[in-house]
Coordinates of N, CA and C in Angstrom, one line a residue:
X9 N 0.9 -1.3 0.0 CA 0.3 0.2 0.3 C 0.9 1.2 -0.3
X10 N 0.2 2.1 -0.9 CA 1.2 3.5 -0.8 C 0.4 4.7 -0.6
X11 N 0.7 5.9 -0.4 CA -0.1 7.2 -0.2 C -1.0 6.7 -1.4
X12 N -0.4 7.2 -2.6 CA -1.6 7.5 -4.1 C -1.9 6.0 -4.2
X13 N -1.6 5.2 -3.8 CA -3.3 3.8 -4.4 C -4.1 3.8 -2.8
X14 N -3.4 4.4 -2.1 CA -4.6 4.4 -0.6 C -6.0 5.3 -1.3
X15 N -4.8 6.6 -1.7 CA -6.1 7.8 -1.9 C -6.4 7.9 -3.5
X16 N -6.1 6.8 -4.0 CA -6.8 6.3 -5.6 C -6.3 8.1 -6.4
X17 N -5.2 8.2 -6.0 CA -4.8 9.7 -6.4 C -5.2 9.5 -8.2
X18 N -4.4 8.1 -8.5 CA -4.6 8.6 -10.1 C -5.8 8.5 -11.0
X19 N -6.8 7.7 -10.4 CA -8.3 8.2 -10.3 C -8.7 9.5 -9.7
X20 N -8.2 9.7 -8.9 CA -8.5 10.9 -8.4 C -8.5 13.0 -9.7
X21 N -7.1 12.5 -9.6 CA -6.5 13.6 -10.6 C -6.5 13.7 -11.7
X22 N -7.2 12.4 -12.3 CA -7.3 12.5 -14.2 C -9.1 12.5 -13.7
X23 N -9.8 13.0 -12.4 CA -11.1 12.9 -13.3 C -11.5 14.8 -13.4
X24 N -10.5 15.3 -13.4 CA -10.9 16.6 -14.3 C -11.0 17.4 -16.0
X25 N -11.9 17.5 -16.5 CA -11.9 17.1 -17.9 C -12.5 19.0 -18.3
X26 N -11.4 19.7 -18.3 CA -12.2 20.8 -19.1 C -12.0 20.8 -20.1
X27 N -13.3 21.5 -20.8 CA -14.0 20.9 -22.2 C -13.6 22.7 -22.9
X28 N -12.3 23.4 -22.3 CA -11.9 24.7 -23.1 C -10.8 24.6 -23.0
X29 N -10.1 25.8 -23.6 CA -8.9 25.6 -23.1 C -8.2 26.5 -22.6
X30 N -9.1 27.4 -21.6 CA -8.9 28.4 -20.3 C -8.6 28.1 -19.6
X31 N -7.4 28.3 -19.0 CA -7.3 28.3 -17.4 C -8.0 28.3 -16.1
X32 N -8.6 29.4 -16.3 CA -9.6 29.0 -15.2 C -10.6 28.2 -15.1
X33 N -10.8 27.1 -16.0 CA -11.8 26.2 -16.1 C -11.3 25.1 -15.2
X34 N -10.1 25.0 -15.4 CA -9.5 23.8 -14.3 C -10.1 24.2 -12.7
X35 N -9.7 25.6 -12.6 CA -10.2 26.0 -11.0 C -11.8 26.0 -11.0
X36 N -12.6 26.3 -11.7 CA -14.1 25.6 -11.6 C -14.5 24.3 -11.5
X37 N -14.0 24.0 -12.1 CA -14.2 22.5 -12.2 C -13.6 21.7 -10.9
X38 N -12.5 22.2 -10.0 CA -11.6 21.5 -8.3 C -12.5 22.1 -7.8
X39 N -13.1 23.4 -7.7 CA -13.8 23.4 -6.2 C -15.0 23.3 -6.4
X40 N -15.6 23.0 -7.3 CA -16.7 21.9 -7.5 C -16.9 20.5 -7.4
X41 N -16.2 20.1 -7.7 CA -15.5 18.4 -7.4 C -15.2 18.6 -5.8
X42 N -14.7 19.0 -5.5 CA -14.3 19.5 -3.6 C -15.2 19.6 -3.3
X43 N -16.1 20.7 -3.4 CA -17.7 20.9 -2.7 C -18.3 19.5 -2.8
X44 N -18.2 18.7 -3.7 CA -19.3 17.6 -3.7 C -18.4 16.3 -2.7
X45 N -16.9 16.8 -2.7 CA -16.5 15.5 -2.2 C -16.7 15.7 -0.1
X46 N -17.0 16.8 -0.3 CA -17.5 17.8 1.7 C -18.7 17.3 1.3
X47 N -20.2 17.4 0.5 CA -20.8 17.3 0.9 C -20.9 15.5 0.8
X48 N -20.3 14.9 0.3 CA -20.3 13.0 0.5 C -20.1 13.2 2.1
X49 N -19.1 13.3 2.8 CA -18.8 13.7 3.9 C -19.7 14.1 5.3
X50 N -20.6 15.1 4.7 CA -21.8 15.6 5.5 C -22.8 14.8 5.6
X51 N -22.7 14.0 4.6 CA -24.3 13.6 4.3 C -24.0 12.2 5.3
X52 N -22.2 11.8 5.3 CA -22.2 10.3 6.1 C -22.2 11.0 8.0
X53 N -22.1 12.0 7.9 CA -22.2 12.8 9.5 C -23.5 12.7 9.6
X54 N -24.5 13.0 8.9 CA -25.9 13.0 9.3 C -26.3 12.1 9.4
X55 N -26.2 10.7 8.6 CA -26.8 9.6 8.8 C -26.2 9.6 10.5
X56 N -24.9 9.2 10.5 CA -24.8 8.2 12.1 C -25.4 9.5 13.1
X57 N -25.4 11.0 12.8 CA -25.6 11.4 13.8 C -27.3 11.5 13.8
X58 N -28.1 11.2 13.1 CA -29.3 11.0 13.1 C -29.7 10.4 13.5
X59 N -28.7 8.8 13.7 CA -28.9 7.7 14.2 C -28.9 7.3 15.2
X60 N -27.9 8.3 15.7 CA -27.5 8.4 17.8 C -28.7 9.3 18.1
X61 N -29.1 10.1 17.7 CA -30.6 10.8 18.1 C -31.9 10.2 18.3
X62 N -31.6 9.7 17.5 CA -33.2 8.2 17.1 C -33.1 7.7 18.3
X63 N -31.5 6.9 18.5 CA -31.2 6.1 20.0 C -31.4 6.9 21.5
X64 N -31.5 7.9 21.1 CA -30.9 8.6 22.9 C -30.0 9.2 22.8
X65 N -29.3 8.6 22.2 CA -27.3 9.4 22.7 C -27.3 10.2 22.0
X66 N -27.9 11.4 22.5 CA -27.6 13.1 21.9 C -26.1 13.4 22.2
X67 N -25.7 13.0 23.3 CA -24.2 13.7 23.5 C -23.0 13.0 22.5
X68 N -23.3 11.8 22.3 CA -22.6 11.0 21.2 C -22.8 11.6 20.0
X69 N -24.1 12.2 19.0 CA -24.1 12.7 18.0 C -23.7 14.3 17.7
X70 N -23.0 14.9 19.3 CA -22.3 16.1 19.1 C -21.0 16.1 18.4
X71 N -20.2 15.2 18.2 CA -18.7 15.4 17.6 C -19.2 15.6 15.9
X72 N -20.3 14.5 15.6 CA -20.4 14.7 14.1 C -21.2 16.0 13.8
X73 N -21.9 16.7 14.5 CA -22.9 17.7 14.1 C -21.6 18.6 14.3
X74 N -21.3 18.4 15.4 CA -19.7 20.0 15.2 C -18.9 19.6 14.4
X75 N -18.8 18.2 13.6 CA -18.2 18.5 12.0 C -18.7 18.7 11.1
X76 N -19.7 18.8 11.1 CA -20.6 19.4 9.8 C -19.8 20.5 9.9
X77 N -20.2 21.5 11.2 CA -20.3 22.9 10.8 C -18.9 23.2 10.3
X78 N -18.1 22.6 11.4 CA -16.7 22.9 10.6 C -16.2 22.5 9.1
X79 N -16.7 21.5 8.4 CA -16.7 21.8 7.1 C -17.7 22.2 6.3
X80 N -18.6 23.0 6.6 CA -19.3 24.1 6.2 C -18.5 25.0 5.7
X81 N -17.5 25.2 7.1 CA -16.8 26.9 7.2 C -15.8 26.7 6.3
X82 N -15.4 25.6 6.1 CA -14.3 25.0 4.9 C -14.7 25.9 3.4
X83 N -15.7 25.0 3.0 CA -16.8 25.1 2.1 C -17.4 26.5 1.7
X84 N -17.4 27.1 2.4 CA -17.8 28.5 2.4 C -16.3 29.4 2.3
X85 N -15.6 29.0 2.7 CA -14.0 29.8 2.0 C -13.8 29.8 0.9
X86 N -14.0 28.6 0.7 CA -14.1 27.8 -1.0 C -13.9 29.3 -2.4
X87 N -15.5 30.1 -1.3 CA -16.1 30.8 -2.3 C -14.9 31.6 -3.2
X88 N -13.9 32.1 -1.5 CA -12.6 33.0 -2.2 C -12.1 33.3 -3.2
X89 N -11.7 31.6 -3.1 CA -10.6 31.3 -4.0 C -11.8 31.1 -5.3
X90 N -12.7 31.2 -5.5 CA -13.4 31.2 -6.9 C -13.5 32.7 -7.5
X91 N -13.8 33.1 -6.4 CA -14.0 34.7 -6.6 C -12.8 35.4 -7.0
X92 N -11.5 34.8 -7.5 CA -10.5 35.6 -7.8 C -10.7 35.1 -9.2
X93 N -11.6 34.4 -9.5 CA -11.8 33.8 -11.6 C -12.8 35.6 -11.5
X94 N -12.6 36.1 -12.2 CA -13.1 37.7 -13.2 C -14.1 37.2 -13.9
X95 N -14.9 38.1 -13.8 CA -16.2 37.9 -15.1 C -15.8 37.5 -16.8
X96 N -15.0 38.4 -16.6 CA -13.7 38.1 -18.2 C -13.4 36.5 -18.2
X97 N -12.6 36.0 -17.3 CA -12.2 34.7 -17.1 C -13.4 34.0 -17.3
X98 N -15.1 33.8 -16.9 CA -15.7 32.9 -16.7 C -16.3 32.9 -18.4
X99 N -16.5 34.0 -18.7 CA -17.2 34.1 -19.8 C -16.3 33.3 -21.0
X100 N -15.1 33.6 -20.9 CA -14.4 32.3 -21.7 C -14.7 31.3 -21.7
X101 N -14.8 30.7 -21.3 CA -15.5 29.1 -20.7 C -16.8 29.1 -20.5
X102 N -17.6 29.6 -20.1 CA -19.4 29.3 -19.5 C -19.5 28.4 -20.5
X103 N -20.0 28.9 -21.9 CA -20.7 28.1 -22.8 C -20.7 26.4 -22.8
X104 N -19.2 26.0 -22.3 CA -19.3 24.7 -22.0 C -20.0 24.0 -20.9
X105 N -20.6 24.7 -20.1 CA -21.3 24.2 -19.3 C -22.4 23.6 -19.6
X106 N -23.2 24.3 -20.9 CA -24.3 23.8 -20.9 C -25.0 24.3 -20.5
X107 N -26.5 23.0 -20.4 CA -27.1 23.4 -19.1 C -27.2 22.8 -17.7
X108 N -25.5 22.2 -17.6 CA -25.3 21.8 -16.3 C -25.1 23.2 -15.1
X109 N -25.4 22.5 -14.1 CA -25.9 23.3 -13.1 C -25.7 23.5 -11.5
X110 N -24.9 23.9 -10.7 CA -24.8 23.3 -9.5 C -26.2 23.2 -8.6
X111 N -27.5 23.8 -9.4 CA -29.0 23.8 -8.5 C -28.8 22.1 -8.8
X112 N -28.2 21.3 -10.0 CA -29.0 19.9 -9.5 C -28.4 18.7 -9.1
X113 N -27.2 19.6 -8.4 CA -26.3 18.7 -7.5 C -27.7 17.8 -6.5
X114 N -27.6 16.5 -6.5 CA -28.1 15.2 -5.6 C -27.7 15.7 -4.1
X115 N -26.3 15.8 -4.2 CA -26.1 15.5 -2.9 C -26.1 16.7 -1.9
X116 N -26.7 17.8 -2.2 CA -26.5 18.9 -1.6 C -27.7 19.1 -1.3
X117 N -29.2 18.9 -2.5 CA -30.1 19.0 -2.6 C -30.3 17.7 -0.7
X118 N -30.1 16.8 -0.8 CA -29.7 15.7 0.2 C -29.8 16.3 1.8
X119 N -28.9 16.6 1.1 CA -28.0 17.4 3.0 C -29.6 18.4 3.0
X120 N -29.6 19.5 2.8 CA -31.0 19.9 2.7 C -32.3 19.3 3.4
X121 N -32.9 18.1 2.7 CA -33.4 17.4 2.7 C -33.6 16.4 4.5
X122 N -32.1 16.0 4.5 CA -31.6 15.7 5.7 C -32.0 16.7 6.8
X123 N -31.6 17.6 7.0 CA -31.6 18.9 7.8 C -32.9 18.8 8.2
X124 N -34.0 19.3 7.4 CA -35.5 19.5 7.5 C -35.9 20.1 6.2
X125 N -35.1 20.5 5.4 CA -35.6 21.2 4.2 C -36.1 20.8 3.2
X126 N -37.0 20.6 3.3 CA -38.2 19.8 2.0 C -38.5 20.5 1.1
X127 N -39.0 19.8 -0.3 CA -38.6 20.2 -1.6 C -37.8 21.3 -2.5
X128 N -38.4 21.6 -3.2 CA -37.7 22.6 -4.6 C -36.3 21.9 -4.9
X129 N -35.5 22.2 -6.1 CA -35.0 21.5 -6.8 C -34.7 20.5 -7.4
X130 N -34.0 20.4 -7.7 CA -34.0 18.1 -9.1 C -34.2 17.4 -8.1
X131 N -35.0 16.7 -7.5 CA -34.9 15.4 -6.8 C -34.3 14.3 -7.8
X132 N -33.1 13.6 -6.9 CA -32.5 12.4 -7.3 C -32.5 11.6 -6.5
X133 N -31.8 10.5 -6.5 CA -32.4 9.4 -5.8 C -31.7 9.9 -3.9
X134 N -30.3 10.2 -4.1 CA -30.6 10.5 -2.6 C -31.5 11.6 -2.1
X135 N -31.6 12.5 -2.7 CA -33.0 13.4 -2.0 C -33.8 12.7 -2.0
X136 N -34.5 11.6 -3.3 CA -36.0 11.1 -3.3 C -35.7 10.2 -1.8
X137 N -34.7 9.5 -1.4 CA -34.7 8.8 -0.3 C -34.6 9.1 0.7
X138 N -33.7 10.5 1.2 CA -34.0 11.4 2.2 C -35.8 12.1 2.9
X139 N -35.7 12.3 1.4 CA -37.5 12.9 1.9 C -38.5 11.4 2.6
X140 N -38.2 10.5 2.5 CA -38.9 9.5 3.0 C -38.6 9.0 3.9
X141 N -38.1 10.0 5.1 CA -37.5 9.6 6.0 C -38.2 11.1 7.0
X142 N -37.8 10.5 8.5 CA -37.8 12.1 9.0 C -36.0 12.7 9.2
X143 N -36.4 14.0 9.2 CA -34.8 14.9 8.8 C -34.1 15.0 10.2
X144 N -33.4 15.2 10.6 CA -32.6 15.6 11.7 C -33.5 16.5 12.5
X145 N -34.3 17.2 12.2 CA -35.3 18.4 13.1 C -36.5 17.3 13.3
X146 N -36.7 17.1 13.1 CA -37.9 15.8 13.1 C -37.5 15.0 14.2
X147 N -36.1 14.1 13.7 CA -35.3 13.3 14.9 C -35.2 14.1 16.3
X148 N -35.1 15.3 16.2 CA -34.7 16.2 17.4 C -36.0 16.6 18.4
X149 N -37.0 16.7 17.5 CA -38.5 16.8 18.1 C -38.5 15.7 18.6
X150 N -38.3 14.4 18.5 CA -38.7 12.8 18.6 C -38.1 13.1 20.0
X151 N -36.8 13.4 20.1 CA -35.9 12.8 21.7 C -36.4 14.0 22.7
X152 N -37.4 15.0 22.0 CA -37.9 16.2 23.1 C -39.1 15.6 23.5
X153 N -39.8 14.7 22.4 CA -40.9 13.9 23.0 C -40.9 12.7 24.6
X154 N -39.4 12.7 23.7 CA -39.2 11.2 24.7 C -38.6 11.6 26.0
X155 N -38.3 13.2 26.2 CA -37.6 13.5 27.8 C -39.1 13.9 28.2
X156 N -40.1 13.8 28.0 CA -41.4 14.2 28.5 C -41.9 15.7 27.8
X157 N -41.5 16.1 26.9 CA -42.1 17.2 26.8 C -43.4 16.9 25.9
X158 N -44.5 17.8 26.0 CA -45.2 17.5 25.5 C -45.4 18.3 23.6
X159 N -45.5 17.6 23.3 CA -45.1 17.6 21.5 C -46.5 17.1 21.0
X160 N -47.4 18.2 19.9 CA -48.6 17.8 19.4 C -48.1 16.4 18.5
X161 N -49.0 15.6 18.2 CA -49.2 14.7 17.2 C -48.3 15.1 15.9
X162 N -48.8 16.0 15.7 CA -48.8 16.3 14.0 C -46.8 17.1 14.2
X163 N -45.9 17.0 14.9 CA -45.1 17.2 14.8 C -44.2 16.3 14.5
X164 N -44.7 14.8 15.4 CA -44.3 14.0 15.7 C -44.2 12.8 14.7
X165 N -45.4 12.9 14.2 CA -46.1 11.9 12.5 C -46.8 12.1 11.3
X166 N -45.9 13.3 11.0 CA -46.3 13.7 9.8 C -46.0 13.3 8.8
X167 N -46.3 14.0 7.6 CA -45.9 13.1 6.2 C -44.8 13.5 5.6
X168 N -43.6 12.7 5.7 CA -42.4 12.8 6.2 C -42.1 13.7 4.3
X169 N -42.4 13.6 3.5 CA -42.1 14.2 2.0 C -41.8 16.0 2.0
X170 N -42.9 16.2 2.8 CA -44.1 17.3 2.7 C -43.2 18.6 3.6
X171 N -43.0 19.3 3.2 CA -41.7 20.7 4.1 C -42.8 21.0 5.2
X172 N -41.9 21.4 6.4 CA -42.2 21.0 8.1 C -42.7 22.3 8.2
X173 N -43.6 22.5 9.0 CA -44.5 23.8 9.3 C -44.2 24.2 10.6
X174 N -43.6 25.0 11.1 CA -43.5 25.5 12.0 C -44.2 25.3 13.1
X175 N -44.1 24.9 14.4 CA -45.1 24.9 15.3 C -45.4 25.6 16.7
X176 N -45.8 26.1 17.2 CA -46.0 26.9 18.4 C -45.9 26.1 19.5
X177 N -46.1 24.9 19.3 CA -45.9 23.9 20.6 C -44.4 23.5 20.3
X178 N -44.0 23.5 19.5 CA -42.5 23.1 19.1 C -41.2 23.8 19.7
X179 N -42.4 25.3 19.4 CA -41.3 26.4 19.5 C -41.2 26.5 20.9
X180 N -42.8 26.2 21.8 CA -42.2 26.6 23.6 C -41.6 25.7 24.1
X181 N -41.4 24.1 23.7 CA -40.5 23.0 24.2 C -38.8 23.4 24.4
X182 N -39.2 23.4 22.7 CA -37.4 24.1 23.2 C -37.5 25.1 24.0
X183 N -38.5 26.4 23.9 CA -37.9 27.8 24.9 C -37.5 27.3 25.9
X184 N -38.6 26.2 26.9 CA -38.5 25.4 28.4 C -37.1 25.2 27.9
X185 N -36.7 24.8 27.2 CA -34.7 23.9 27.3 C -33.9 25.2 27.6
X186 N -34.5 26.3 26.7 CA -33.1 27.2 27.1 C -33.7 28.3 28.6
X187 N -34.7 28.0 28.6 CA -35.0 28.7 30.0 C -34.2 28.1 31.5
X188 N -34.1 26.9 31.0 CA -33.1 26.2 32.1 C -32.2 25.0 31.9
X189 N -31.6 25.7 30.8 CA -29.8 24.7 30.5 C -29.4 23.8 31.3
X190 N -29.3 24.2 32.6 CA -28.6 23.0 33.7 C -29.4 21.9 33.1
X191 N -30.3 22.3 33.7 CA -31.6 21.1 34.0 C -31.8 20.0 32.8
X192 N -31.6 21.0 31.4 CA -31.9 19.8 30.1 C -30.5 20.2 29.2
X193 N -29.2 19.8 30.0 CA -28.5 19.8 29.4 C -28.3 19.8 27.6
X194 N -28.5 18.4 28.0 CA -27.9 17.4 26.3 C -29.1 18.3 25.9
X195 N -30.6 18.2 25.4 CA -31.2 19.0 24.6 C -30.7 20.5 24.2
X196 N -30.2 21.3 25.4 CA -29.7 22.5 25.0 C -28.8 22.2 23.7
X197 N -27.7 21.9 24.3 CA -26.6 21.3 23.7 C -26.8 20.7 22.2
X198 N -27.5 20.0 21.9 CA -28.2 19.7 21.0 C -28.8 20.6 19.7
X199 N -29.2 21.3 20.9 CA -30.1 22.7 19.9 C -29.0 23.7 19.6
X200 N -28.0 24.2 20.6 CA -26.7 25.0 20.1 C -26.0 24.1 18.7
X201 N -26.3 22.5 19.0 CA -25.3 22.1 17.4 C -26.2 22.3 16.3
X202 N -27.1 22.4 16.3 CA -28.0 22.2 15.2 C -28.6 24.2 14.3
X203 N -28.6 24.7 15.7 CA -28.3 26.5 15.2 C -27.2 26.5 14.9
X204 N -25.4 26.2 14.5 CA -24.3 26.1 14.2 C -24.7 26.2 12.9
X205 N -25.1 24.8 12.7 CA -25.1 24.1 11.1 C -25.8 25.1 10.2
X206 N -27.5 25.4 11.2 CA -28.0 26.6 10.2 C -27.4 28.1 9.9
X207 N -26.3 28.3 10.8 CA -25.9 29.6 10.8 C -24.9 29.2 10.0
X208 N -23.8 28.2 9.4 CA -23.3 27.8 8.6 C -23.8 27.9 7.4
X209 N -24.6 27.6 7.4 CA -25.5 27.1 6.1 C -25.8 28.4 5.3
X210 N -26.4 29.5 6.2 CA -26.7 30.7 6.0 C -25.9 31.3 5.4
X211 N -24.8 31.1 6.2 CA -23.5 32.3 6.0 C -23.2 31.7 4.4
X212 N -22.5 29.9 4.2 CA -22.5 29.8 2.8 C -23.6 30.1 2.0
X213 N -24.4 30.5 2.1 CA -25.6 30.6 1.0 C -25.3 32.0 0.9
X214 N -24.9 33.3 1.7 CA -24.5 34.8 1.4 C -23.5 34.7 0.7
X215 N -22.3 33.9 0.9 CA -21.3 34.1 0.4 C -21.3 33.7 -1.4
X216 N -22.2 32.6 -1.5 CA -22.8 32.1 -2.8 C -23.5 33.4 -3.2
X217 N -24.3 33.6 -3.0 CA -24.9 35.1 -3.7 C -23.6 36.1 -4.0
X218 N -22.7 36.6 -2.7 CA -22.3 37.3 -3.7 C -20.9 37.0 -4.4
X219 N -20.6 35.4 -4.5 CA -19.2 35.1 -5.4 C -20.2 35.1 -7.0
X220 N -21.6 34.5 -7.2 CA -22.7 34.5 -8.1 C -22.2 36.0 -8.8
X221 N -23.1 37.3 -8.0 CA -23.1 38.2 -8.0 C -21.6 38.6 -9.0
X222 N -20.9 38.7 -8.1 CA -19.5 39.2 -8.6 C -19.0 38.7 -10.0
X223 N -19.0 37.3 -9.9 CA -18.8 36.6 -11.3 C -19.8 37.1 -12.6
X224 N -21.2 36.6 -12.4 CA -22.1 37.4 -13.8 C -22.8 38.0 -13.3
X225 N -22.6 38.7 -12.1 CA -23.8 40.3 -12.3 C -25.1 39.3 -12.0
X226 N -26.1 40.2 -13.1 CA -27.8 39.5 -12.9 C -27.6 39.4 -13.9
X227 N -27.0 38.3 -14.9 CA -27.6 37.3 -15.9 C -28.0 36.0 -15.0
X228 N -28.9 35.6 -16.0 CA -29.4 34.3 -15.5 C -28.3 33.6 -15.4
X229 N -28.8 32.3 -14.5 CA -27.6 31.2 -13.9 C -27.4 30.4 -15.3
X230 N -26.3 29.2 -15.3 CA -26.7 27.7 -16.4 C -27.5 27.1 -15.7
X231 N -28.1 26.1 -16.4 CA -29.4 25.4 -16.0 C -30.8 26.1 -15.8
X232 N -30.5 27.0 -16.3 CA -32.6 27.5 -16.6 C -32.9 28.5 -15.6
X233 N -31.9 28.6 -14.2 CA -32.2 29.2 -13.0 C -32.6 30.9 -12.9
X234 N -32.5 31.8 -12.6 CA -32.8 32.9 -12.3 C -31.4 33.8 -12.0
X235 N -30.5 33.0 -11.4 CA -28.7 33.3 -11.2 C -28.9 33.7 -10.1
X236 N -28.8 35.3 -10.0 CA -29.0 36.0 -7.9 C -29.8 36.1 -7.5
X237 N -31.0 36.6 -7.8 CA -32.3 36.7 -7.9 C -33.0 35.3 -6.8
X238 N -32.7 34.1 -7.6 CA -32.9 32.4 -7.2 C -32.4 32.8 -6.0
X239 N -30.9 33.1 -5.8 CA -29.9 32.9 -4.5 C -30.5 33.5 -3.7
X240 N -30.5 34.5 -4.0 CA -30.9 35.5 -2.7 C -32.4 35.0 -2.3
X241 N -33.4 34.2 -2.9 CA -34.5 33.9 -1.9 C -34.3 32.5 -1.2
X242 N -33.2 31.9 -1.4 CA -33.0 31.1 -0.5 C -32.5 31.8 0.8
X243 N -32.1 32.6 0.7 CA -31.4 33.4 2.1 C -32.2 32.9 3.3
X244 N -33.1 33.0 3.5 CA -34.7 33.5 4.6 C -34.5 32.0 5.0
X245 N -33.5 30.7 4.1 CA -34.2 29.6 4.9 C -33.5 28.9 5.7
X246 N -34.3 28.4 6.8 CA -33.6 27.7 7.9 C -34.4 26.7 8.5
X247 N -33.4 25.5 8.5 CA -33.9 24.1 8.8 C -34.4 23.8 10.0
X248 N -34.4 24.8 11.5 CA -34.9 24.6 12.1 C -35.2 25.6 13.1
X249 N -36.4 26.0 12.3 CA -37.3 27.0 12.6 C -37.2 27.5 14.2
X250 N -37.4 26.9 14.4 CA -38.3 27.1 16.2 C -37.0 27.7 17.4
X251 N -35.9 27.5 16.5 CA -34.7 27.5 17.6 C -34.2 28.8 17.2
X252 N -34.9 29.4 16.1 CA -34.3 31.2 15.8 C -35.7 31.7 16.5
X253 N -36.7 31.2 16.2 CA -38.0 31.8 16.5 C -38.0 32.2 17.9
X254 N -37.9 30.7 19.0 CA -37.7 31.0 20.6 C -37.2 32.1 20.9
X255 N -35.8 32.5 20.2 CA -35.0 34.0 20.8 C -35.5 34.9 21.2
X256 N -37.0 35.3 20.3 CA -37.6 36.6 20.7 C -38.2 36.0 22.7
X257 N -38.7 34.7 22.7 CA -39.8 34.7 23.5 C -38.4 34.9 25.3
X258 N -37.3 34.8 25.0 CA -36.4 34.7 26.1 C -36.1 35.7 26.9

């Protein structure tokens, strides 16, 4: 076994296939391939964290959840690298992308779906499978109910593929956790790990908007999206809405 064989470097380094002779296309490909690798790791961490939360092992789930938010920070920083590509650089090879778009990323949609953001985008096999199961937010609310908090039945046994509707009862229950964190330390720390992830996802979206705006301005995106205007419409998305709204109650 060697370093190259263990990491399959021959395959990995041969996986970039620019379709133009423009220098910046290689950067564009590597940035997006790297994001997909990180998304693969996030999905692995989410699967483990969800299983631990479902089993009532909240403390054991913290490590994977913390790792996810750290990965998200790295992904956000990568936009700064892509932003070194100017509009002139990008327009020289943009036409070779055809209808391909990050909007089509099944892994990104699956991450959103597993967190609790259902619907939107182009559903692929990973997203479809994730939508058929409770989200991480559903799992966290089930853990709340298992700890004795009175959550409504519609928050615990709902039609999983449908978008989640925020609940005042769920908000009130999590607010009780925040009012007495010492008594409910495991749930309190779980909630803060989830907020870390939501915060990091919002930061990633914001930086995405800025980078796309810097590179293509107000032009439509590839793949038929509206470009910056569409990305701006996603900025208010929150996977764990009650963990944000409850702060007004404290």
